[in-house]
XYZ file of C-alpha atoms in Angstrom:
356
model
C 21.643 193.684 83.108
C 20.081 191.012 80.676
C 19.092 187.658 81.767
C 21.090 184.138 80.679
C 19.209 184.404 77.534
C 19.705 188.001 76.089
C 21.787 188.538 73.217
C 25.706 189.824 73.695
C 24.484 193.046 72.528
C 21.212 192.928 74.541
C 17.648 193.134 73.282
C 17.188 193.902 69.910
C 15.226 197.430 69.318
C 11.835 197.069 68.557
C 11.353 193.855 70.170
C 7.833 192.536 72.122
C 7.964 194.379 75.510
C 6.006 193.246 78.296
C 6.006 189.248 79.074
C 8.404 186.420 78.136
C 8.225 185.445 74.693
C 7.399 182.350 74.489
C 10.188 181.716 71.793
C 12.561 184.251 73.026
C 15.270 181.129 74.215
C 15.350 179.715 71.019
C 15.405 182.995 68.633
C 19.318 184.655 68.119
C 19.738 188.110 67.052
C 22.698 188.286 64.497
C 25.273 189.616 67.046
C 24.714 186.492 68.672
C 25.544 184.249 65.994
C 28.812 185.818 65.010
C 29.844 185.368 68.905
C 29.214 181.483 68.581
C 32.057 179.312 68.809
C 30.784 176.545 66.616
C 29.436 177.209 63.131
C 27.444 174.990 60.838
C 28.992 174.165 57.561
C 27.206 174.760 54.292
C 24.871 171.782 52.844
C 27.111 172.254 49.657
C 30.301 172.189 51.971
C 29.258 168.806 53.665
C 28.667 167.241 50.562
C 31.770 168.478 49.082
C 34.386 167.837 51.811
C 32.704 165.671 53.813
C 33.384 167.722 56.886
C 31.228 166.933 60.412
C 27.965 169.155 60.704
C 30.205 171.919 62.345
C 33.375 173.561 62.669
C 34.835 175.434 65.692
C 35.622 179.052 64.859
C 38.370 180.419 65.793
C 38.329 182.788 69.076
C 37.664 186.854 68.888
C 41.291 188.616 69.305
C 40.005 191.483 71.411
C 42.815 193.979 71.433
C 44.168 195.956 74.547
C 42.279 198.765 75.452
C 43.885 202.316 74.961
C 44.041 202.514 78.404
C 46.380 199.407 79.076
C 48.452 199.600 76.141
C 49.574 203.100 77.330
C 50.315 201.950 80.764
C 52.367 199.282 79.195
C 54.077 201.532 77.333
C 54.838 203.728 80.150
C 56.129 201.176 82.485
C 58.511 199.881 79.424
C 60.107 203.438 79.257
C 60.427 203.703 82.903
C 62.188 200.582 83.410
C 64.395 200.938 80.163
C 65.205 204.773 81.893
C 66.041 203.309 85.021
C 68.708 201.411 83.584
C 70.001 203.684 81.724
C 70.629 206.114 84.517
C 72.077 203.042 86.493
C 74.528 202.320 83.640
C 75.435 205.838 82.719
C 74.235 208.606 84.887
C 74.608 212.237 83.957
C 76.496 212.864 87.752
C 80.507 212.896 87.653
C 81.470 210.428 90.403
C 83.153 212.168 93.395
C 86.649 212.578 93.048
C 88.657 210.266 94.807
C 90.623 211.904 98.042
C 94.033 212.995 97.923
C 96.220 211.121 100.428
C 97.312 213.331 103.035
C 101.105 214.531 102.832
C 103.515 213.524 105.508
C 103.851 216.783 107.861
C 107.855 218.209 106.998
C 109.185 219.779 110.436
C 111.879 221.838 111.636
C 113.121 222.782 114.857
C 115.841 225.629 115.561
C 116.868 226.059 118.788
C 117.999 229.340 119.722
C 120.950 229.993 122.103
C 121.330 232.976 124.451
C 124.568 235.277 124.007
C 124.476 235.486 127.801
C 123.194 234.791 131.300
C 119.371 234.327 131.025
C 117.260 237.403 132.464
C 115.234 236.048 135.583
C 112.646 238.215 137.876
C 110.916 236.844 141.218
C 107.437 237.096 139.181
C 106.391 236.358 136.088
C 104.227 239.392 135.027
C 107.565 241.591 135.592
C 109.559 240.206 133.085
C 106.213 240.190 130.684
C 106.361 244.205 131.738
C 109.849 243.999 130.570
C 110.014 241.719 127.811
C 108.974 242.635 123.385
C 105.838 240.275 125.162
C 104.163 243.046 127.132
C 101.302 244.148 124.470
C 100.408 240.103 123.167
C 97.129 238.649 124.676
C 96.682 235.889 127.033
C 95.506 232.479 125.652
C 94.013 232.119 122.976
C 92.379 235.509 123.216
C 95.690 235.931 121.598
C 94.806 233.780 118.534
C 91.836 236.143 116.617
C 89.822 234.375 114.017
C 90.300 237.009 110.722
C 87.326 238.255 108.588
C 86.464 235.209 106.312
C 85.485 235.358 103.211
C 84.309 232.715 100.611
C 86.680 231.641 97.355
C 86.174 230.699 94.718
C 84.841 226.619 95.307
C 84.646 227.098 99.505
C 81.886 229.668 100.920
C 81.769 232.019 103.937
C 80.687 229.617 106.582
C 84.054 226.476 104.887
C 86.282 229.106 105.834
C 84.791 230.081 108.826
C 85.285 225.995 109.432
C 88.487 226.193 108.719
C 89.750 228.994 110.426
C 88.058 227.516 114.156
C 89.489 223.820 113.312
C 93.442 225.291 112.989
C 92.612 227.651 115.947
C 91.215 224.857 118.089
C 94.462 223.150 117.171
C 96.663 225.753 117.966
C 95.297 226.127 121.487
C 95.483 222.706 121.980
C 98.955 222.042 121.290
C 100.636 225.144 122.392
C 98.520 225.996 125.541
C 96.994 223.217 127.050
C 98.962 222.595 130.183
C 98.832 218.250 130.135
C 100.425 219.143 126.299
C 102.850 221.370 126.943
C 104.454 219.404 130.130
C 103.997 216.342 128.270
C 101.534 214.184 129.690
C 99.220 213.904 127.306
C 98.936 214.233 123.140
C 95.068 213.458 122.926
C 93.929 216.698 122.757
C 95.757 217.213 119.887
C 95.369 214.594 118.257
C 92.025 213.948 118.465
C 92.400 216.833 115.858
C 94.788 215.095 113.615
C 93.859 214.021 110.251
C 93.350 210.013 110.477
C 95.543 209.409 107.686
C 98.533 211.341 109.447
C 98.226 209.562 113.108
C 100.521 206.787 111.627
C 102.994 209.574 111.694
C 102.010 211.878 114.603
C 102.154 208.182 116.742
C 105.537 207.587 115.682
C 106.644 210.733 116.666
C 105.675 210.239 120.308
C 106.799 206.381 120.155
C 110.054 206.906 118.439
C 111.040 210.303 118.864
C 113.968 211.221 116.100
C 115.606 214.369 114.539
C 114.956 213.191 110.843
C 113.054 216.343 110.293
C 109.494 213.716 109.651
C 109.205 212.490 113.730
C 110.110 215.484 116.300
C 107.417 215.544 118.517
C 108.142 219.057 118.876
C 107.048 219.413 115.079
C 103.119 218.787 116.594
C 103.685 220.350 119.723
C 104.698 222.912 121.740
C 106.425 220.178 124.599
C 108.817 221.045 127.328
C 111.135 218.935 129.376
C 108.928 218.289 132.682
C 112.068 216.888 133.968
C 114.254 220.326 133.548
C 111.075 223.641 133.613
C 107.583 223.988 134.836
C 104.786 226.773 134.014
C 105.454 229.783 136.627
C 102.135 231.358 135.631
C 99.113 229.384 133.275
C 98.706 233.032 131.450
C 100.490 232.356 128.739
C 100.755 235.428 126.221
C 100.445 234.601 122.653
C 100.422 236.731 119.326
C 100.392 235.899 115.952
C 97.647 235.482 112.595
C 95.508 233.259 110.561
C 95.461 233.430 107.234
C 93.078 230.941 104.867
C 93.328 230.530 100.541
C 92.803 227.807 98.521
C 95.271 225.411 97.857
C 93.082 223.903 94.730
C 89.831 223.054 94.205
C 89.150 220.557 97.059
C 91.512 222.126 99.776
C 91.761 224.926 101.655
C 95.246 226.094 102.907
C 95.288 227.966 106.462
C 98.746 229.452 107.740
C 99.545 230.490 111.136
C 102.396 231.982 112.657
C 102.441 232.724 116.120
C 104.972 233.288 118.556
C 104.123 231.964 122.589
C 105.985 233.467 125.629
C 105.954 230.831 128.725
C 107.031 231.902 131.667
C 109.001 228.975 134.068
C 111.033 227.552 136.694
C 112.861 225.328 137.544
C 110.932 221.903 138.292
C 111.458 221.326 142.275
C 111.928 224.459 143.038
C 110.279 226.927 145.616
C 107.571 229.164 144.858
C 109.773 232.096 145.305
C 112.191 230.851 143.053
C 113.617 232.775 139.802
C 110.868 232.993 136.800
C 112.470 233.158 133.075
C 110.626 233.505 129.852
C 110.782 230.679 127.435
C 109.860 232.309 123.470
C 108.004 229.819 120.869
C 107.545 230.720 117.478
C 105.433 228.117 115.417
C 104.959 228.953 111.650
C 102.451 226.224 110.772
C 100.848 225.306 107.376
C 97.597 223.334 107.613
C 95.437 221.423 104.522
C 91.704 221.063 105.133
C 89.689 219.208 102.270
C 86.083 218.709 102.550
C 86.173 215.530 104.552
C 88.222 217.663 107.419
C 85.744 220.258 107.526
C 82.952 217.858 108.134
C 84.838 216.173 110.757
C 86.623 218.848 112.670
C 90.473 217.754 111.986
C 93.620 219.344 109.943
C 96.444 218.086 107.974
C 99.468 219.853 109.113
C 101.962 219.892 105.375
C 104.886 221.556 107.223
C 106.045 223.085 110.686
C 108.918 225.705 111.210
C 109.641 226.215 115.075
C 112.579 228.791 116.687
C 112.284 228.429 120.259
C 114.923 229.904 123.205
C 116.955 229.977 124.936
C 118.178 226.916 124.121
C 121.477 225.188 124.364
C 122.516 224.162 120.678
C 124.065 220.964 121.947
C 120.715 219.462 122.862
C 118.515 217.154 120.614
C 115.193 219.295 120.458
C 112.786 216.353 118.897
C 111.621 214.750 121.956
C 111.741 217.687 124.338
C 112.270 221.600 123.845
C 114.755 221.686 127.336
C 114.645 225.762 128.425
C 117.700 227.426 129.561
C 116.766 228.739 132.685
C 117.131 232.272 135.002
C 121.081 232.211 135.332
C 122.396 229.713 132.964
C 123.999 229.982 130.137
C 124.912 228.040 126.299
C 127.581 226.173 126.910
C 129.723 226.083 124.308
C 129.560 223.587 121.476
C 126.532 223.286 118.725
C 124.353 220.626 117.067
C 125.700 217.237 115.818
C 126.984 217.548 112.671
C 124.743 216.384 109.447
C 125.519 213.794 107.187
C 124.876 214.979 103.496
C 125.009 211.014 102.498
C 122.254 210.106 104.726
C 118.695 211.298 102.526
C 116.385 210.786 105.716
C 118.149 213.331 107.814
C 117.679 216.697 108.788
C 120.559 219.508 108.607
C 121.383 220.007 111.883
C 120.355 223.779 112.767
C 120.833 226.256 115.395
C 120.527 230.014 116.141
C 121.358 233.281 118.465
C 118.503 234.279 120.569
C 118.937 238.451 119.989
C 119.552 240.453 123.164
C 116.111 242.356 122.110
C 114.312 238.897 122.829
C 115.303 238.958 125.948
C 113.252 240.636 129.063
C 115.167 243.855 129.856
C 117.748 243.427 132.990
């Protein structure tokens, strides 16, 4: 590294090597003069402008080095890309959700055309009743071969088809459900944005074909039958498509046989089978699957025996071993009033029936 006295560009070649020149401080190469900052003006140009001795030149412009200016450059087209993709992105935007339908319900009730069949046990009138080959519980309730469609693979389906199933089991077997002392279970499965609904139901029970509690649930009158065996058999399918793009659509139909008697009474009192069929269509988008819930879209119950004259919303209210319809049906409907449900009611067939 030169000394305070070299020249910018260092020692000029074929300089005296050795010792100090003596004059080496006061002699400038010619790379050191065009560095100065003050020059000398010309004899001629002092005597013809008058100028001082000097003039200050003006300062080197070194330019960027390669090196820099490309960095520049690079940072410039990363920021300008950055916006870019903030202000228009190549991504479509997730579509919005659809809101989830209100659930549309019906309830049938089905009337005997005679004395209900009773037995002292329950698993003799199963032997004796179209119930004798169905499965017990939800062993009852098979999960079908899945298979992916066309926007929802294997494993969505597979999803799907547990979520309904858990459902099913939950609000058609579970004891606390059925005898009505508690709706968590199933509802703790219930799409958030159809509680509103489901809550009214329970709070303000009401045949309008929107808020039968018995549109959710299988429910029965604790007040009038209790379960005469916890086996309850249970047969039925799953079936799973797509409803569009972003849904998938899961039916079930299943038909429950409960066997019961009447609440207060002894042990070896009369047993009678109480049939359910539930024909229930679910919706499942994306947001269900990840969290483990359904939408149920509509819900088409026949349950007996029954006694037409009885509001089935709140409660389904069995006809018991012995008893019979008595005679009358449903209130009549109102075809002014748009909120209301037609007013329904059906035979229970003979065949239904265990065998006397």
């Amino acid at each position: 590294m030169g000394g305070p006295g070299d020249p910018p560009e260092g020692t000029p070649e074929g300089g005296p090597g050795g010792a100090e020149d003596e004059y080496r401080s006061v002699v400038f190469d010619e790379s050191f003069v065009r560095a100065a900052r003050l020059q000398e003006f010309s004899a001629k140009e002092r005597m013809t402008d008058h100028a001082p001795a000097v003039r200050r030149r003006p300062p080197l412009h070194r330019g960027l080095t390669r090196q820099a200016l490309i960095l520049v450059v690079l940072i410039a087209v990363a920021f300008g890309t950055a916006i870019y993709m903030g202000i228009r992105h190549p991504y479509s935007s997730p579509p919005t959700r659809r809101p989830a339908e209100l659930l549309r319900m019906t309830v049938i009730p089905l009337a005997p055309q005679g004395k209900v069949p009773g037995a002292a046990d329950a698993e003799s009138l199963y032997a004796r009743s179209p119930a004798a080959p169905f499965e017990a519980g939800a062993e009852g309730i098979p999960l079908p071969p899945s298979r992916s469609t066309a926007h929802f693979s294997d494993s969505q389906v597979v999803t799907a088809l547990t979520t309904v199933k858990d459902y099913i089991v939950r609000s058609s077997l579970y004891p606390e459900v059925l005898t009505g002392r508690e709706v968590r279970p199933a509802r703790a499965l219930v799409d958030s944005e159809q509680l509103d609904q489901f809550d009214q139901s329970f709070d303000h029970p009401a045949a309008d074909g929107r808020h039968a509690p018995t549109g959710w649930v299988v429910r029965i009158d604790p007040a009038r039958a209790r379960l005469a065996d916890d086996q309850i058999r249970v047969s039925g399918s799953l079936q799973a498509t797509e409803a569009d793009s972003a849904t998938l659509e899961v039916t079930a139909d299943h038909t429950f046989v409960y066997a019961l008697r009447p609440t207060g009474a002894a042990s070896g009192g009369p047993a009678s089978l109480f049939t359910v069929r539930r024909a229930v269509t679910f919706h499942l988008d994306r947001d269900d699957l990840r969290t483990h819930q359904v939408q149920l879209i509509a819900s088409y119950v026949q349950a007996g025996p029954l006694a037409c004259a009885e509001d089935s919303s709140a409660y389904l209210r069995p006809l018991l071993a012995g008893q019979t319809a008595r005679a009358g049906g449903p209130a009549g409907s109102n075809p002014y009033e748009t909120d209301s449900a037609p007013a329904l009611c059906g035979t229970l067939a003979t065949g239904a029936q265990p065998k006397v």
